[in-house]
Tab-separated table of C-alpha atoms in Angstrom:
chain	number	residue	atom	x	y	z
A	232	MET	CA	-0.018	0.023	0.101
A	233	VAL	CA	1.262	3.348	-0.821
A	234	ASP	CA	-0.131	6.987	-0.227
A	235	LEU	CA	-0.562	8.081	-3.743
A	236	VAL	CA	-0.193	6.877	-7.421
A	237	VAL	CA	-0.101	9.444	-10.245
A	238	ARG	CA	-0.393	8.025	-13.667
A	239	SER	CA	0.317	9.565	-16.915
A	240	ARG	CA	0.967	8.522	-20.637
A	241	ARG	CA	3.658	11.328	-20.579
A	242	VAL	CA	5.845	11.112	-17.444
A	243	ILE	CA	9.077	13.038	-17.740
A	244	THR	CA	11.682	10.937	-15.873
A	245	ILE	CA	15.459	11.062	-15.900
A	246	GLY	CA	15.491	8.445	-18.586
A	247	GLY	CA	13.080	10.485	-20.821
A	248	GLU	CA	9.409	10.756	-21.441
A	249	VAL	CA	7.574	7.505	-20.665
A	250	PRO	CA	4.012	6.228	-19.852
A	251	ALA	CA	4.219	5.368	-16.094
A	252	ALA	CA	2.611	5.200	-12.697
A	253	VAL	CA	4.480	6.999	-10.018
A	254	ALA	CA	4.058	5.615	-6.543
A	255	VAL	CA	4.455	7.729	-3.431
A	256	ARG	CA	4.922	6.823	0.131
A	257	ASP	CA	5.743	9.214	3.045
A	258	GLY	CA	6.517	12.054	0.722
A	259	ARG	CA	9.048	10.110	-1.474
A	260	ILE	CA	8.811	8.323	-4.819
A	261	VAL	CA	9.106	4.635	-4.042
A	262	ALA	CA	8.320	3.051	-7.454
A	263	ILE	CA	7.861	3.830	-11.082
A	264	ARG	CA	5.694	1.214	-12.614
A	265	PRO	CA	4.025	0.739	-16.054
A	266	TYR	CA	1.118	3.110	-16.754
A	267	ALA	CA	-1.568	0.559	-16.341
A	268	ALA	CA	0.050	-1.302	-13.328
A	269	GLU	CA	-2.145	-2.268	-10.444
A	270	VAL	CA	-0.873	-0.460	-7.368
A	271	ALA	CA	-2.624	-0.554	-3.887
A	272	ALA	CA	-2.773	3.152	-2.983
A	273	SER	CA	-4.966	5.442	-0.780
A	274	ALA	CA	-5.220	7.834	-3.813
A	275	ASP	CA	-4.954	7.102	-7.501
A	276	VAL	CA	-4.840	9.967	-9.951
A	277	ASP	CA	-4.924	9.270	-13.723
A	278	LEU	CA	-3.697	12.216	-15.690
A	279	ALA	CA	-4.221	10.464	-19.035
A	280	ASP	CA	-2.253	12.537	-21.677
A	281	THR	CA	-1.574	15.338	-19.450
A	282	VAL	CA	2.266	15.624	-18.722
A	283	LEU	CA	3.577	14.537	-15.240
A	284	SER	CA	6.729	16.575	-14.543
A	285	PRO	CA	8.934	16.962	-11.647
A	286	GLY	CA	8.369	20.080	-9.781
A	287	LEU	CA	10.673	22.989	-10.834
A	288	VAL	CA	13.496	24.326	-8.742
A	289	ASP	CA	14.017	28.002	-8.919
A	290	THR	CA	17.359	28.910	-7.372
A	291	HIS	CA	17.008	32.669	-8.087
A	292	VAL	CA	14.137	34.198	-6.177
A	293	HIS	CA	14.114	37.620	-4.333
A	294	VAL	CA	11.386	37.272	-1.663
A	295	ASN	CA	12.349	40.509	0.161
A	296	GLU	CA	10.834	39.494	3.546
A	297	PRO	CA	11.533	40.735	6.214
A	298	GLY	CA	11.964	44.472	5.747
A	299	ARG	CA	10.546	45.074	2.259
A	300	THR	CA	7.478	42.773	2.480
A	301	GLU	CA	5.384	45.371	0.703
A	302	TRP	CA	7.584	44.362	-2.422
A	303	GLU	CA	6.951	40.616	-1.942
A	304	GLY	CA	6.754	38.086	0.944
A	305	PHE	CA	7.014	34.403	1.476
A	306	ALA	CA	3.273	33.769	1.503
A	307	THR	CA	2.744	35.358	-1.901
A	308	ALA	CA	6.018	34.398	-3.602
A	309	THR	CA	5.597	30.710	-2.782
A	310	ARG	CA	1.932	30.717	-3.691
A	311	ALA	CA	2.994	32.114	-7.067
A	312	ALA	CA	5.753	29.550	-7.321
A	313	ALA	CA	3.336	26.574	-6.717
A	314	ALA	CA	0.971	28.051	-9.219
A	315	GLY	CA	3.620	28.014	-11.840
A	316	GLY	CA	4.898	24.519	-11.055
A	317	VAL	CA	7.791	25.507	-8.908
A	318	THR	CA	8.088	23.427	-5.803
A	319	THR	CA	11.375	24.662	-4.395
A	320	ILE	CA	12.870	28.036	-4.323
A	321	ILE	CA	16.200	29.348	-2.954
A	322	ASP	CA	15.799	32.905	-1.693
A	323	MET	CA	18.519	35.451	-2.540
A	324	PRO	CA	20.229	37.429	0.401
A	325	LEU	CA	19.476	40.898	-0.675
A	326	ASN	CA	16.460	43.291	-0.666
A	327	SER	CA	15.376	41.859	2.674
A	328	LEU	CA	16.302	43.767	5.784
A	329	PRO	CA	18.632	42.647	7.164
A	330	PRO	CA	20.355	40.969	4.156
A	331	THR	CA	21.530	37.402	4.813
A	332	VAL	CA	25.272	38.150	5.510
A	333	ASP	CA	25.467	36.561	8.937
A	334	THR	CA	23.872	33.883	10.994
A	335	ALA	CA	21.611	36.320	12.941
A	336	ALA	CA	20.149	37.625	9.589
A	337	LEU	CA	19.577	34.045	8.499
A	338	ALA	CA	17.780	33.253	11.711
A	339	ALA	CA	15.565	36.431	11.100
A	340	LYS	CA	14.843	35.378	7.603
A	341	GLN	CA	14.058	31.702	8.651
A	342	ALA	CA	11.753	33.064	11.323
A	343	ALA	CA	9.943	35.259	8.914
A	344	ALA	CA	9.398	32.292	6.534
A	345	THR	CA	8.171	29.804	9.097
A	346	GLY	CA	4.639	28.862	8.539
A	347	GLN	CA	4.172	30.844	5.450
A	348	CYS	CA	5.682	28.773	2.588
A	349	HIS	CA	3.549	26.918	0.153
A	350	VAL	CA	6.719	25.337	-1.383
A	351	ASP	CA	10.041	24.236	0.109
A	352	VAL	CA	12.400	27.263	0.636
A	353	GLY	CA	16.235	27.438	0.949
A	354	PHE	CA	18.448	30.384	1.417
A	355	TRP	CA	21.685	31.726	-0.092
A	356	GLY	CA	24.112	33.724	1.943
A	357	GLY	CA	25.712	37.044	0.863
A	358	VAL	CA	29.236	38.355	0.375
A	359	VAL	CA	29.723	41.942	1.144
A	360	PRO	CA	32.877	44.061	2.177
A	361	GLY	CA	34.034	43.025	5.538
A	362	ASN	CA	31.982	39.942	6.118
A	363	ALA	CA	34.517	37.251	5.072
A	364	ALA	CA	35.052	36.158	8.729
A	365	ARG	CA	31.368	35.497	9.092
A	366	ILE	CA	31.089	33.282	6.141
A	367	PRO	CA	32.305	29.999	7.714
A	368	ALA	CA	29.627	30.269	10.376
A	369	LEU	CA	26.885	31.189	7.764
A	370	HIS	CA	28.078	28.190	5.655
A	371	ALA	CA	27.774	25.897	8.638
A	372	ALA	CA	24.327	27.103	9.446
A	373	GLY	CA	23.130	25.734	6.055
A	374	VAL	CA	23.005	28.332	3.272
A	375	PHE	CA	23.470	26.801	-0.040
A	376	GLY	CA	26.226	29.282	-1.110
A	377	PHE	CA	27.195	32.912	-1.343
A	378	LYS	CA	26.102	35.598	-3.632
A	379	ALA	CA	28.388	38.668	-4.455
A	380	PHE	CA	27.817	41.760	-6.693
A	381	LEU	CA	30.715	43.167	-8.582
A	382	ALA	CA	28.603	46.303	-9.391
A	383	ASP	CA	26.055	48.401	-7.316
A	384	SER	CA	23.324	45.987	-6.157
A	385	GLY	CA	20.665	48.816	-6.083
A	386	VAL	CA	20.347	48.601	-2.249
A	387	PRO	CA	22.775	50.366	0.059
A	388	GLU	CA	22.898	47.559	2.542
A	389	PHE	CA	24.304	45.084	0.133
A	390	PRO	CA	27.300	46.804	-1.250
A	391	PRO	CA	29.483	45.316	-4.148
A	392	VAL	CA	32.855	43.626	-3.600
A	393	ASP	CA	36.130	44.108	-5.569
A	394	ARG	CA	38.353	41.356	-6.928
A	395	ASP	CA	40.321	41.098	-3.659
A	396	GLN	CA	37.274	41.035	-1.447
A	397	LEU	CA	35.708	38.223	-3.669
A	398	ALA	CA	38.960	36.296	-3.278
A	399	GLU	CA	38.886	36.768	0.443
A	400	ALA	CA	35.476	35.445	0.675
A	401	MET	CA	36.313	32.376	-1.491
A	402	ALA	CA	39.209	31.627	0.829
A	403	ALA	CA	36.896	31.600	3.791
A	404	ALA	CA	34.873	28.490	2.995
A	405	ASP	CA	34.825	25.685	0.333
A	406	ALA	CA	31.407	26.771	-0.971
A	407	LEU	CA	29.507	27.611	-4.123
A	408	PHE	CA	29.934	31.335	-4.945
A	409	LEU	CA	27.351	33.090	-7.132
A	410	VAL	CA	28.360	36.257	-8.981
A	411	HIS	CA	26.233	39.064	-10.325
A	412	ALA	CA	28.675	39.686	-13.197
A	413	GLU	CA	28.719	43.377	-14.325
A	414	ASP	CA	32.020	45.266	-14.234
A	415	PRO	CA	31.344	48.768	-12.890
A	416	GLY	CA	34.301	50.143	-14.972
A	417	HIS	CA	32.233	49.450	-18.079
A	418	LEU	CA	28.924	50.727	-16.779
A	419	ARG	CA	27.674	54.256	-17.620
A	420	GLU	CA	25.308	56.214	-15.479
A	421	ALA	CA	21.879	56.113	-17.009
A	422	THR	CA	20.371	59.459	-17.593
A	423	SER	CA	16.742	60.206	-17.153
A	424	SER	CA	14.942	58.876	-20.120
A	425	ALA	CA	11.937	56.884	-21.129
A	426	ALA	CA	13.847	55.331	-24.088
A	427	TYR	CA	14.832	51.796	-23.425
A	428	ALA	CA	17.745	52.134	-25.955
A	429	ASP	CA	19.299	54.759	-23.596
A	430	PHE	CA	19.147	52.387	-20.637
A	431	LEU	CA	20.451	49.466	-22.563
A	432	ALA	CA	23.482	51.677	-23.790
A	433	SER	CA	24.383	52.242	-20.124
A	434	ARG	CA	24.942	48.550	-19.438
A	435	PRO	CA	26.892	47.216	-22.497
A	436	ALA	CA	27.693	43.570	-23.079
A	437	VAL	CA	31.381	44.210	-22.433
A	438	ALA	CA	30.526	45.019	-18.695
A	439	GLU	CA	29.325	41.413	-18.369
A	440	HIS	CA	32.173	40.031	-20.327
A	441	ALA	CA	34.831	41.859	-18.050
A	442	ALA	CA	33.066	40.732	-14.874
A	443	VAL	CA	32.709	37.103	-15.929
A	444	ALA	CA	36.483	37.148	-16.616
A	445	THR	CA	37.201	38.499	-13.074
A	446	ALA	CA	34.962	35.831	-11.461
A	447	ILE	CA	36.569	33.111	-13.320
A	448	GLU	CA	40.103	34.313	-12.650
A	449	VAL	CA	39.309	34.595	-8.911
A	450	ALA	CA	37.674	31.059	-8.785
A	451	ARG	CA	40.642	29.491	-10.660
A	452	ALA	CA	43.190	30.864	-8.299
A	453	ALA	CA	41.038	29.952	-5.085
A	454	ARG	CA	40.045	26.563	-6.635
A	455	ARG	CA	36.295	27.276	-5.906
A	456	ARG	CA	33.095	26.680	-7.667
A	457	VAL	CA	31.616	29.809	-9.244
A	458	HIS	CA	28.231	30.200	-10.770
A	459	ILE	CA	27.430	33.231	-13.170
A	460	LEU	CA	24.118	34.585	-12.422
A	461	HIS	CA	21.419	35.611	-14.952
A	462	LEU	CA	23.811	35.663	-17.999
A	463	SER	CA	22.472	38.159	-20.466
A	464	ALA	CA	25.434	38.887	-22.831
A	465	ALA	CA	26.231	35.775	-25.041
A	466	SER	CA	29.671	37.412	-25.718
A	467	ALA	CA	30.802	35.937	-22.355
A	468	LEU	CA	30.065	32.342	-23.423
A	469	PRO	CA	33.402	31.598	-24.953
A	470	LEU	CA	35.141	32.733	-21.715
A	471	ILE	CA	32.925	30.257	-19.749
A	472	ALA	CA	33.541	27.406	-22.284
A	473	ARG	CA	37.328	27.819	-22.221
A	474	ALA	CA	37.360	27.937	-18.440
A	475	ARG	CA	35.512	24.871	-18.184
A	476	ALA	CA	37.810	23.112	-20.595
A	477	ASP	CA	40.661	24.184	-18.288
A	478	GLY	CA	39.005	22.518	-15.356
A	479	VAL	CA	37.730	25.674	-13.671
A	480	ARG	CA	34.327	24.784	-11.962
A	481	VAL	CA	32.267	27.428	-13.494
A	482	THR	CA	28.568	27.178	-14.424
A	483	ALA	CA	26.013	29.585	-15.787
A	484	GLU	CA	22.313	30.308	-15.714
A	485	THR	CA	20.098	32.567	-17.803
A	486	CYS	CA	16.457	33.710	-17.377
A	487	PRO	CA	13.161	33.584	-19.383
A	488	HIS	CA	13.267	37.299	-20.294
A	489	TYR	CA	16.747	37.037	-21.797
A	490	LEU	CA	15.629	34.075	-23.842
A	491	THR	CA	12.263	35.405	-24.997
A	492	LEU	CA	12.261	39.273	-25.070
A	493	ASP	CA	13.767	41.381	-27.658
A	494	ALA	CA	15.287	44.864	-26.822
A	495	ALA	CA	13.998	46.225	-30.272
A	496	ALA	CA	10.418	45.456	-29.296
A	497	ILE	CA	10.403	47.109	-25.792
A	498	PRO	CA	8.295	50.280	-25.845
A	499	ASP	CA	9.651	53.442	-24.601
A	500	GLY	CA	8.440	54.052	-21.049
A	501	ALA	CA	7.753	50.410	-20.481
A	502	THR	CA	9.758	50.023	-17.295
A	503	GLU	CA	8.293	46.699	-16.383
A	504	PHE	CA	10.977	45.431	-18.723
A	505	LYS	CA	13.835	46.871	-16.854
A	506	CYS	CA	16.292	44.467	-15.247
A	507	CYS	CA	20.025	44.274	-14.660
A	508	PRO	CA	21.794	43.138	-16.736
A	509	PRO	CA	19.496	44.157	-19.363
A	510	ILE	CA	17.408	42.458	-22.015
A	511	ARG	CA	19.377	42.487	-25.218
A	512	ASP	CA	18.527	41.843	-28.905
A	513	ALA	CA	17.044	38.702	-30.642
A	514	ALA	CA	20.366	37.544	-32.176
A	515	ASN	CA	21.886	37.552	-28.575
A	516	ALA	CA	18.974	35.422	-27.472
A	517	ASP	CA	19.609	33.040	-30.230
A	518	GLN	CA	23.049	32.500	-28.933
A	519	LEU	CA	21.717	31.805	-25.441
A	520	TRP	CA	19.411	29.184	-26.691
A	521	GLU	CA	22.398	27.597	-28.499
A	522	ALA	CA	24.377	27.561	-25.252
A	523	LEU	CA	21.487	25.874	-23.572
A	524	ALA	CA	21.313	23.228	-26.293
A	525	ALA	CA	25.008	22.611	-25.943
A	526	GLY	CA	24.962	22.268	-22.195
A	527	LEU	CA	27.083	25.412	-21.603
A	528	ILE	CA	24.207	27.160	-19.812
A	529	THR	CA	22.750	24.603	-17.329
A	530	CYS	CA	19.832	26.432	-15.690
A	531	VAL	CA	16.983	28.678	-16.525
A	532	VAL	CA	15.720	30.490	-13.391
A	533	SER	CA	13.457	33.501	-12.842
A	534	ASP	CA	15.425	36.075	-11.059
A	535	HIS	CA	11.996	36.983	-9.626
A	536	SER	CA	12.699	40.516	-8.331
A	537	PRO	CA	9.433	42.289	-7.753
A	538	CYS	CA	8.783	45.748	-6.172
A	539	THR	CA	5.785	47.993	-5.635
A	540	PRO	CA	4.377	49.570	-8.824
A	541	GLU	CA	5.491	53.064	-7.618
A	542	LEU	CA	9.264	51.986	-7.704
A	543	LYS	CA	8.662	50.896	-11.222
A	544	ARG	CA	7.978	54.631	-12.165
A	545	GLN	CA	5.346	53.664	-14.414
A	546	ASP	CA	3.966	57.201	-14.017
A	547	THR	CA	6.983	58.807	-15.848
A	548	GLY	CA	8.379	55.742	-17.696
A	549	ASP	CA	11.839	56.762	-16.512
A	550	PHE	CA	14.167	53.815	-17.029
A	551	ALA	CA	16.925	55.417	-14.918
A	552	ALA	CA	14.806	56.063	-11.878
A	553	ALA	CA	12.779	52.764	-12.070
A	554	TRP	CA	13.677	49.709	-10.013
A	555	GLY	CA	15.386	46.943	-11.975
A	556	GLY	CA	13.689	43.565	-11.664
A	557	ILE	CA	11.277	41.309	-13.316
A	558	ALA	CA	8.503	39.347	-11.622
A	559	SER	CA	7.962	35.956	-13.180
A	560	VAL	CA	8.206	33.044	-10.745
A	561	GLN	CA	4.722	32.046	-11.831
A	562	LEU	CA	5.207	32.378	-15.394
A	563	GLY	CA	8.680	30.862	-16.148
A	564	LEU	CA	7.522	27.415	-17.404
A	565	PRO	CA	4.933	28.465	-19.896
A	566	VAL	CA	7.138	31.308	-21.102
A	567	ILE	CA	10.028	28.981	-21.681
A	568	TRP	CA	7.777	26.169	-22.991
A	569	THR	CA	6.178	28.438	-25.594
A	570	ALA	CA	9.531	29.681	-27.039
A	571	ALA	CA	11.253	26.180	-26.628
A	572	ARG	CA	8.531	24.406	-28.479
A	573	ALA	CA	8.727	26.966	-31.311
A	574	ARG	CA	12.452	26.199	-31.630
A	575	GLY	CA	11.840	22.443	-31.741
A	576	PHE	CA	13.057	21.543	-28.199
A	577	PRO	CA	11.177	18.818	-26.325
A	578	LEU	CA	9.627	19.383	-22.957
A	579	ALA	CA	12.173	17.053	-21.347
A	580	ASP	CA	14.835	19.694	-22.169
A	581	VAL	CA	12.834	22.384	-20.377
A	582	VAL	CA	12.488	20.175	-17.357
A	583	SER	CA	16.203	19.694	-17.383
A	584	TRP	CA	16.912	23.351	-17.445
A	585	MET	CA	14.351	24.383	-14.956
A	586	ALA	CA	14.096	21.354	-12.561
A	587	THR	CA	17.111	19.107	-12.628
A	588	GLY	CA	19.774	21.536	-13.508
A	589	PRO	CA	19.101	24.035	-10.728
A	590	ALA	CA	18.578	21.182	-8.207
A	591	ASP	CA	22.026	19.903	-9.148
A	592	LEU	CA	23.504	23.344	-8.914
A	593	ALA	CA	22.401	23.526	-5.303
A	594	GLY	CA	23.048	19.937	-4.298
A	595	LEU	CA	19.450	19.006	-3.945
A	596	GLU	CA	19.770	15.516	-5.291
A	597	HIS	CA	16.155	14.601	-4.179
A	598	LYS	CA	14.560	17.467	-5.856
A	599	GLY	CA	13.915	18.295	-9.581
A	600	ARG	CA	13.613	14.756	-10.834
A	601	ILE	CA	11.092	11.814	-10.949
A	602	ALA	CA	13.122	8.963	-9.733
A	603	VAL	CA	12.910	6.440	-6.982
A	604	GLY	CA	14.073	8.029	-3.743
A	605	ALA	CA	13.360	11.667	-4.852
A	606	ASP	CA	10.795	13.874	-3.163
A	607	ALA	CA	7.411	13.459	-4.637
A	608	ASP	CA	7.291	17.180	-5.964
A	609	LEU	CA	5.177	16.686	-8.945
A	610	VAL	CA	3.308	18.905	-11.619
A	611	ALA	CA	0.401	18.142	-13.871
A	612	PHE	CA	1.251	20.193	-16.937
A	613	ASP	CA	-0.984	20.605	-20.097
A	614	PRO	CA	1.542	21.519	-22.645
A	615	ASP	CA	-1.148	22.395	-25.474
A	616	ALA	CA	-3.406	24.588	-23.556
A	617	GLU	CA	-3.117	28.385	-24.062
A	618	PHE	CA	-3.864	31.420	-21.945
A	619	VAL	CA	-3.407	35.143	-21.959
A	620	VAL	CA	-1.338	36.535	-19.102
A	621	ASP	CA	-3.499	38.734	-16.760
A	622	ALA	CA	-1.140	40.462	-14.373
A	623	HIS	CA	-3.964	40.858	-11.806
A	624	ALA	CA	-4.620	37.082	-11.797
A	625	LEU	CA	-1.018	36.311	-10.736
A	626	HIS	CA	-0.300	35.366	-7.146
A	627	HIS	CA	2.810	37.443	-6.455
A	628	LYS	CA	2.092	40.555	-4.437
A	629	ASN	CA	2.139	43.400	-7.065
A	630	PRO	CA	0.564	43.050	-10.504
A	631	VAL	CA	3.477	44.194	-12.584
A	632	THR	CA	5.036	41.858	-15.302
A	633	PRO	CA	6.327	42.341	-18.735
A	634	TYR	CA	4.317	39.361	-19.921
A	635	ALA	CA	0.996	41.011	-19.320
A	636	GLY	CA	-1.259	40.378	-22.388
A	637	ARG	CA	1.016	37.729	-24.018
A	638	THR	CA	-0.520	34.478	-25.129
A	639	LEU	CA	1.392	31.592	-23.685
A	640	ARG	CA	1.189	27.854	-24.071
A	641	GLY	CA	1.268	25.416	-21.138
A	642	VAL	CA	-1.036	25.338	-18.137
A	643	VAL	CA	-0.183	23.934	-14.676
A	644	ARG	CA	-3.187	21.866	-13.746
A	645	ALA	CA	-1.997	20.677	-10.370
A	646	THR	CA	1.010	20.666	-8.118
A	647	TRP	CA	2.015	18.277	-5.293
A	648	LEU	CA	4.660	18.928	-2.721
A	649	ARG	CA	5.968	15.772	-1.265
A	650	GLY	CA	2.813	14.025	-2.434
A	651	PHE	CA	0.397	16.524	-1.005
A	652	PRO	CA	-1.653	18.727	-3.384
A	653	VAL	CA	-0.687	22.368	-3.154
A	654	ALA	CA	-4.123	24.050	-3.668
A	655	GLY	CA	-3.840	27.378	-1.794
A	656	GLY	CA	-4.832	25.984	1.710
A	657	ALA	CA	-2.561	25.792	4.630
A	658	PRO	CA	1.201	26.285	3.799
A	659	GLY	CA	3.060	22.921	3.769
A	660	GLY	CA	6.469	24.058	2.599
A	661	ARG	CA	9.559	23.236	4.637
A	662	LEU	CA	12.720	25.356	5.220
A	663	LEU	CA	15.677	23.717	3.541
A	664	THR	CA	19.320	23.820	4.660
A	665	ARG	CA	22.325	22.504	2.641
A	666	GLY	CA	22.502	18.806	2.907
A	667	SER	CA	18.848	18.429	4.043
């Protein structure tokens, strides 16, 4: 007897898409049987031709609570995640107050999250000037790694580090280090303007290229793992490829907005499209897709970074003054599937980029896959259904998104977290620590 069986003619497993019956006991997958197999179960769900996917893992989410809960909070962010088929998020260390740069701040964030989460939640630590001595204790407390900015983060309490400070941090712990890779020496101050082209010109691709080079050089010398966050500029890809060939442990992610949006199509004043690094042109996006296909980019994550509508300066459309961040944790799966399908990629590739890849990055071997022994985090996904994005119908706190009005393909029909349906009731998410 098992607790649950979910059947589908299209189950996306580690070995590919197969008809199967997935058996769950005590929150874990205990067997994968043929689709029509008889299995004694307390509940038996037959999805027929609806896809059964592993829950997605989004390792790049800014929840902002405590301190800036009016921007976003654990209740709303995780409800949005579950509605989008995301069953695990890892929260970034900045935009909350205090930022997660020591164990006291981590404890404050964990306390704020307790009892509010509809999906499982882990935490990254932060690297800021002067906190290298606190990194070992923060690592021991269970953060999944450490994020650093090489340029201004946008919030004063999380200042950037230089090359030497990044090296000092890497020397402090044998951990994964995440780098927001933009070189301040190549950035130009954005002038007040409603023209997206002016904002784009202030953050050229060479800024990413130079910062990626710095991150790789420091990681090479320190013999540490380094992960390049939200890669926008395809010109940096050869650097990553060469470093990997040389044995440097470097990985990279990108985001739905860099893969699917085109700078040339962004209207003037449409500050909902502002993010850093910026959305670039369609040819650049083509190269990012090629890097995904080649395995050079291993993860697609949201970089969900919301704020209040007022901070987006939609009244003036001033890109220089607007907060940079895109809210998309609920929409990443249909956004990427719509584009991937048009380019000829199978859904299994999307699952690899958005579930297995991020889980592997964070060392969550029991997440992001349908396999015996994995957590029963499951998603019923209708890949053929279409919908039009209504920002006011999304679950994140503030109804701002660059995808409003777009027709997307792929609808999440149901989400299970460790075998239990996530349907907007009492939060059932757990707080994760590294190794848990």
